[in-house]
PDB file of C-alpha atoms and ligand atoms in Angstrom:
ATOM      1  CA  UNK A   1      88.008 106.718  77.371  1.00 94.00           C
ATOM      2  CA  UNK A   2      89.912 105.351  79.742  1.00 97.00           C
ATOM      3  CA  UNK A   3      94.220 106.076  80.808  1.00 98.00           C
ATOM      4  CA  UNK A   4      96.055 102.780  81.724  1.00 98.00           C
ATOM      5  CA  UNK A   5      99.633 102.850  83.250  1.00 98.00           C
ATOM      6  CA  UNK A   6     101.529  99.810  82.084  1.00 98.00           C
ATOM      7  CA  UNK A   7     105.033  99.714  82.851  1.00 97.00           C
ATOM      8  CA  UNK A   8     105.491 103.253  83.164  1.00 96.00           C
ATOM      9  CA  UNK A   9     103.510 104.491  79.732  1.00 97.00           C
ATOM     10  CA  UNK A  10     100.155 105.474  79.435  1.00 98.00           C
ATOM     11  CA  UNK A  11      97.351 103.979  77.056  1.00 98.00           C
ATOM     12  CA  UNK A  12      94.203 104.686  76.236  1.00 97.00           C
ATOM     13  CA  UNK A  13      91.055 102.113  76.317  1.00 97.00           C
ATOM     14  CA  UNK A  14      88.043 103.022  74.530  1.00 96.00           C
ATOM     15  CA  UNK A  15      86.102  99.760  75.273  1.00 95.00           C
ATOM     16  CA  UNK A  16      84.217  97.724  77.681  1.00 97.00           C
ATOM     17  CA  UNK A  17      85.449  98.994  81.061  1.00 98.00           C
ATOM     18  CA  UNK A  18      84.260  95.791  82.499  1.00 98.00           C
ATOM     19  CA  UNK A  19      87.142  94.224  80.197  1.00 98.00           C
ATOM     20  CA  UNK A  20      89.615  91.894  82.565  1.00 98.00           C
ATOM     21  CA  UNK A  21      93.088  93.800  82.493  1.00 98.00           C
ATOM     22  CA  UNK A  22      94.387  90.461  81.198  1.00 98.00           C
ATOM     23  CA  UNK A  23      92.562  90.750  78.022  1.00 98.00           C
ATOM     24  CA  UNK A  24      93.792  94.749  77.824  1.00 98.00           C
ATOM     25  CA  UNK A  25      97.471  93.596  78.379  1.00 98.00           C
ATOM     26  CA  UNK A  26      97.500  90.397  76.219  1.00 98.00           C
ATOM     27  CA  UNK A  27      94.738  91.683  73.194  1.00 98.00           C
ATOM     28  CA  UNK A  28      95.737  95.465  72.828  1.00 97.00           C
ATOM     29  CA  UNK A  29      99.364  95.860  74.489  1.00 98.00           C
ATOM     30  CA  UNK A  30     100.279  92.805  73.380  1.00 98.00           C
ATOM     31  CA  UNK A  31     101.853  91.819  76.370  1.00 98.00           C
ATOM     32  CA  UNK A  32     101.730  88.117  76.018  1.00 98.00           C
ATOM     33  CA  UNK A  33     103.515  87.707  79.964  1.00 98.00           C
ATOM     34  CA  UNK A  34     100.141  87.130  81.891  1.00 98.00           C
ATOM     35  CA  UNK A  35      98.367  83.505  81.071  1.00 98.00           C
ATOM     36  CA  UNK A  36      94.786  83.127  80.713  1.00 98.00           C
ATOM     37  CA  UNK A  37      94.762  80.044  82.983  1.00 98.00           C
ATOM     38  CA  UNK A  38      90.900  79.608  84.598  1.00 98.00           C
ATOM     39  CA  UNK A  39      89.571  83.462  84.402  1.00 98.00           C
ATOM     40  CA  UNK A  40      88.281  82.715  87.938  1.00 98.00           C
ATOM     41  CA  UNK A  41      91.381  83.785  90.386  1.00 98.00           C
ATOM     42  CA  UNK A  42      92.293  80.000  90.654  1.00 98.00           C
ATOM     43  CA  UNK A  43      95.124  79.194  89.247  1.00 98.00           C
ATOM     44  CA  UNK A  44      97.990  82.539  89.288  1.00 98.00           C
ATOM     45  CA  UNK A  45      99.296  82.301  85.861  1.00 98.00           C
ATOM     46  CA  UNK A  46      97.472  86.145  84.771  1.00 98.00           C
ATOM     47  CA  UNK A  47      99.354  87.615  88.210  1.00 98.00           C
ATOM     48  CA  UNK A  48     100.362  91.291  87.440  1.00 98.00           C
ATOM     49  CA  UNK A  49     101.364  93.694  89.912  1.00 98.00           C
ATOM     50  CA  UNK A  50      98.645  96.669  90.464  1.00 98.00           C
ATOM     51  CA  UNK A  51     100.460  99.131  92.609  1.00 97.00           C
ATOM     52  CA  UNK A  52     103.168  96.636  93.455  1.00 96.00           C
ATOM     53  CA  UNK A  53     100.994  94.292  95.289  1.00 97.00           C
ATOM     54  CA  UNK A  54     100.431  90.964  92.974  1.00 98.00           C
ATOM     55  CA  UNK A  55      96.923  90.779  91.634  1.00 98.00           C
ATOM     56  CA  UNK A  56      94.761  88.596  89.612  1.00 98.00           C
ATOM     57  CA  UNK A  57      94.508  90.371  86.563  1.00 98.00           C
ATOM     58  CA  UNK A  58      91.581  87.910  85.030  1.00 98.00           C
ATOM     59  CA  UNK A  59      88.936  89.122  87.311  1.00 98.00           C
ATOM     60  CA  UNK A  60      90.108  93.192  87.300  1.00 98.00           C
ATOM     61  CA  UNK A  61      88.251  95.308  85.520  1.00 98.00           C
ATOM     62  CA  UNK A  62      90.103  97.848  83.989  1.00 98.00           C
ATOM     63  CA  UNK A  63      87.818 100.771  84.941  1.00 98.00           C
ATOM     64  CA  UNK A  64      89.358  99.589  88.608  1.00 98.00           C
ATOM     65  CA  UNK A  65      92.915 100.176  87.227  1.00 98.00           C
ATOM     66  CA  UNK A  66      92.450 103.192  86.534  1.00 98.00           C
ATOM     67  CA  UNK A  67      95.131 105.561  88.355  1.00 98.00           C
ATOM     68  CA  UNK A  68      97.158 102.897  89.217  1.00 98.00           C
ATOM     69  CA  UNK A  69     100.340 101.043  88.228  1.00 97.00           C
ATOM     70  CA  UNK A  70     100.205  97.981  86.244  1.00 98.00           C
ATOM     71  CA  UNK A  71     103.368  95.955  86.088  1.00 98.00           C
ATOM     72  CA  UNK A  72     103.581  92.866  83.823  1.00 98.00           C
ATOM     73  CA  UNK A  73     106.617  90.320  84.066  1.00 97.00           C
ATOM     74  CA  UNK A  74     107.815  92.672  81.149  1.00 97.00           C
ATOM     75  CA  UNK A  75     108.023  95.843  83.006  1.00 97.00           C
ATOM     76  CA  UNK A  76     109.435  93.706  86.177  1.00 96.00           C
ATOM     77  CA  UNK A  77     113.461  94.533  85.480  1.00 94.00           C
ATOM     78  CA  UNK A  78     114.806  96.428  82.511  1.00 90.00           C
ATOM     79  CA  UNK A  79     117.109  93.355  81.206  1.00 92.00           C
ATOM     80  CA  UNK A  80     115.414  90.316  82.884  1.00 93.00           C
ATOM     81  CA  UNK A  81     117.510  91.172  85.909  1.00 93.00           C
ATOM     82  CA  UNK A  82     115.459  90.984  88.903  1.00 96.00           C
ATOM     83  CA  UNK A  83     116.635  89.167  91.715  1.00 96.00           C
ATOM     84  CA  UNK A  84     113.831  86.614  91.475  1.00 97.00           C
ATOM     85  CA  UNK A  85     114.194  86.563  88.055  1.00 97.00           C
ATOM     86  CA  UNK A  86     117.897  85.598  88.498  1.00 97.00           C
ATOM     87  CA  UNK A  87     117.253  83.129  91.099  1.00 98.00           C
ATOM     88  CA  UNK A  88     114.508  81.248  88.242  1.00 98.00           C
ATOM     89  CA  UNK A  89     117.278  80.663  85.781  1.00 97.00           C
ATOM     90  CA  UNK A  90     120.052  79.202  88.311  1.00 97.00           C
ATOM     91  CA  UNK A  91     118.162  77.534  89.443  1.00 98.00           C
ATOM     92  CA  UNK A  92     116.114  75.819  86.437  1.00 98.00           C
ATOM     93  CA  UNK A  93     112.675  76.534  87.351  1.00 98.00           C
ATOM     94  CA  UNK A  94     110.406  76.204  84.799  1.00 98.00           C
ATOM     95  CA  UNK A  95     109.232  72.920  82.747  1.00 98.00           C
ATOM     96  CA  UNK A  96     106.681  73.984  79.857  1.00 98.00           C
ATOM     97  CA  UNK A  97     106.778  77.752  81.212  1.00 98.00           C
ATOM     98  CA  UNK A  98     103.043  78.679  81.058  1.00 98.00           C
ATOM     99  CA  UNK A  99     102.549  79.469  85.108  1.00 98.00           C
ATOM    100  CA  UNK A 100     105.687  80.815  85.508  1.00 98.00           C
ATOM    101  CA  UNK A 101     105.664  84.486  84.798  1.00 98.00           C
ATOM    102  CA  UNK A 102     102.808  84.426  87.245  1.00 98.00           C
ATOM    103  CA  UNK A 103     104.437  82.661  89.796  1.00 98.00           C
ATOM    104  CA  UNK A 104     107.558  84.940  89.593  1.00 98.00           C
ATOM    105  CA  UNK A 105     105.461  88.090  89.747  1.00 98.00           C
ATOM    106  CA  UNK A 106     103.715  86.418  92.630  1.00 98.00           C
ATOM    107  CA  UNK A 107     106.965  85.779  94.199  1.00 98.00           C
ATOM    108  CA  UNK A 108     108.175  89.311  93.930  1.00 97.00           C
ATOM    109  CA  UNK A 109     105.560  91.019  95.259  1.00 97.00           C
ATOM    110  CA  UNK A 110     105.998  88.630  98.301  1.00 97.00           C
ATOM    111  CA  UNK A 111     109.950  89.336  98.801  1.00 96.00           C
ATOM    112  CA  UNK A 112     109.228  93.260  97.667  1.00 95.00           C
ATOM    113  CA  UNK A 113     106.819  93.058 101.367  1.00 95.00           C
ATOM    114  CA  UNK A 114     109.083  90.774 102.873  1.00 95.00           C
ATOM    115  CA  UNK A 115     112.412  90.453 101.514  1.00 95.00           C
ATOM    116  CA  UNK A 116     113.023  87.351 104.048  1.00 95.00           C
ATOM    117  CA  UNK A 117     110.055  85.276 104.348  1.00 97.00           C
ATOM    118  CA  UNK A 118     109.947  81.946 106.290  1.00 97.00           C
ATOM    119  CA  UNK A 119     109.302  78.383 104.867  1.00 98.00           C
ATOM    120  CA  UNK A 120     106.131  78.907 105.993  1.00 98.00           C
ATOM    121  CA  UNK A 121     105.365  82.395 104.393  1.00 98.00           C
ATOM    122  CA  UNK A 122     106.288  81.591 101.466  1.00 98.00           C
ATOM    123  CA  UNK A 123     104.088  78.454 100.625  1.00 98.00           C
ATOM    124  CA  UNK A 124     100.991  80.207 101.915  1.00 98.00           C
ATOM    125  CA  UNK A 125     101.789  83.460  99.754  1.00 98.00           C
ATOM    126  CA  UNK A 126     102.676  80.475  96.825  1.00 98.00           C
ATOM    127  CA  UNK A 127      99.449  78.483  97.571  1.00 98.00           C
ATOM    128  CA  UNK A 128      97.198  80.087  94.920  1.00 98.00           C
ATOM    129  CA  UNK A 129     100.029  79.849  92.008  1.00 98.00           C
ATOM    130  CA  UNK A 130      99.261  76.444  90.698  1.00 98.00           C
ATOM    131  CA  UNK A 131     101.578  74.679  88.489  1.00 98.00           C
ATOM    132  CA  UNK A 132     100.624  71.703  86.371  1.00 98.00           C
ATOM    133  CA  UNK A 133     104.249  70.676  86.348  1.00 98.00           C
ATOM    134  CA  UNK A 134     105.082  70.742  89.894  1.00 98.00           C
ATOM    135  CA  UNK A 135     108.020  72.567  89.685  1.00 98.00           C
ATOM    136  CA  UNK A 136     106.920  73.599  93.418  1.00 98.00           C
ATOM    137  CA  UNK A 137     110.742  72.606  94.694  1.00 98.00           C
ATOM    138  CA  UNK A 138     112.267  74.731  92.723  1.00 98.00           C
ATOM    139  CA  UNK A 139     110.147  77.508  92.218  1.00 98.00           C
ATOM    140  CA  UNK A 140     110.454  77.392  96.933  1.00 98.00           C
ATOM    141  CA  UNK A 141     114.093  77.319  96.499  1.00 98.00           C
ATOM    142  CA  UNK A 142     114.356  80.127  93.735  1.00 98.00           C
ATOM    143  CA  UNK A 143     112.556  82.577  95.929  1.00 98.00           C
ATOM    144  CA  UNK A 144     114.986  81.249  98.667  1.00 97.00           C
ATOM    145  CA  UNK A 145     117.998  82.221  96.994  1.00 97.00           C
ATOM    146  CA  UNK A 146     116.350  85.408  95.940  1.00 97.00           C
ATOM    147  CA  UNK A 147     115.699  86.369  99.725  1.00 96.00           C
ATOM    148  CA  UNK A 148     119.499  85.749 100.068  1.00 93.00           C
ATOM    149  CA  UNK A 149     120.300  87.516  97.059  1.00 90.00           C
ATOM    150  CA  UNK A 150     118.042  91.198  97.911  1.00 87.00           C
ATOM    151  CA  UNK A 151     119.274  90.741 101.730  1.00 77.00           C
ATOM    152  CA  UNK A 152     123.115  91.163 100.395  1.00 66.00           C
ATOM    153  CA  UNK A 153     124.265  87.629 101.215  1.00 55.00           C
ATOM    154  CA  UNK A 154     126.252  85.891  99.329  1.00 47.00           C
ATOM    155  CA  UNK A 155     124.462  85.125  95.885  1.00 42.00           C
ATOM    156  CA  UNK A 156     122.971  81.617  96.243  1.00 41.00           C
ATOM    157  CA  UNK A 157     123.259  79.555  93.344  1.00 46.00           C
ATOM    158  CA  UNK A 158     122.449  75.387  93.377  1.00 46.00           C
ATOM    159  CA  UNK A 159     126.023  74.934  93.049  1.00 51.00           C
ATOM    160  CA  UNK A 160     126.777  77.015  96.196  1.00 47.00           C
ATOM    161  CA  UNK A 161     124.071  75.293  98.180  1.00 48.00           C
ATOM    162  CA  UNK A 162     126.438  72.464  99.365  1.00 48.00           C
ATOM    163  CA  UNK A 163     128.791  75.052 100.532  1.00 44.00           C
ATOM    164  CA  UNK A 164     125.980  77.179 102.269  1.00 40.00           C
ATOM    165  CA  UNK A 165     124.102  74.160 103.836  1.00 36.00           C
TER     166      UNK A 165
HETATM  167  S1  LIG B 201      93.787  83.034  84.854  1.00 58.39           S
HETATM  168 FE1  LIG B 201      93.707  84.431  86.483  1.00 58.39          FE
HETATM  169  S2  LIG B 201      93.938  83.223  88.247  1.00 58.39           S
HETATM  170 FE2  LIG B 201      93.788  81.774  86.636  1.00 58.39          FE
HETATM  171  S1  LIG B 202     105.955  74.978  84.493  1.00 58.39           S
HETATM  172 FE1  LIG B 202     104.314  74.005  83.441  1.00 58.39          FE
HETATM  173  S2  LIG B 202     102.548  74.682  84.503  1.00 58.39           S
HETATM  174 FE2  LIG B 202     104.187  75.412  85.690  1.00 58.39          FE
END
């Protein structure tokens, strides 16, 4: 038997400790957040935080979560309120949806280690979350306006951006 910590609770796993954490999350916590994309670290759409740190959670096993802290998109902010989170819905990010809780854990794990990140930094950090609807743009000025928004400047919100520029 196994102990899990998902967003702060404990569960118990009697099966295949070889099991991908995605399958424990999605299949027995039903935490429906993390996407089964390609199940080969490819792609970004299972990300989950182990420890705070974004991982693949496709290719984890959960006998190698063990004694750590697994955070899904729905552990991420109590009412959806996470900077980054904030900064997706001004500014519109997501088309059908299905990469984006992976890019936004992705993209908090970045600002958590780096709260202002460079153009740069953030597309090679964003490089492995692949979206099929390139909503790239956005998703690179979201996690801009979240960098303002943790750093204490002034909110930044599309409408602002004129203002700001
Ligand atoms: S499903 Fe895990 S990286 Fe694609
Ligand atoms: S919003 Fe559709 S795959 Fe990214």
């Amino acid at each position: 038997m196994l102990t899990l910590t998902v967003n702060g609770k404990n569960y118990e796993f009697s099966g295949d400790p070889t099991t991908p954490v995605l399958w424990f999350l999605r299949d027995e916590l039903d935490l429906t957040g993390p996407k089964f994309g390609c199940g080969m670290a490819q792609c970004g759409a299972c990300t989950v935080h182990i420890d705070g740190v974004a991982q693949r959670s496709c290719v984890l096993p959960v006998s190698a979560a063990v004694g750590r802290k697994i955070t899904t998109i729905e552990g991420l902010s109590e009412d959806g309120d996470h900077p980054v989170q904030k900064a997706w819905l001004d500014n519109k990010v997501p088309q059908c949806g299905f990469c984006q809780c992976g890019q936004i854990m992705q993209a908090a794990s970045l600002l958590a280690s780096n709260p202002t990140p460079t153009d740069e930094e953030i597309v090679a950090t964003m490089s492995g979350n692949i979206c099929r609807c390139g909503t790239y743009p956005r998703i690179h000025k979201a996690i801009k306006a979240a960098s303002k928004s943790i750093a204490g400047v002034e909110y930044y919100t599309p409408e602002k951006e004129g203002e700001n520029a």
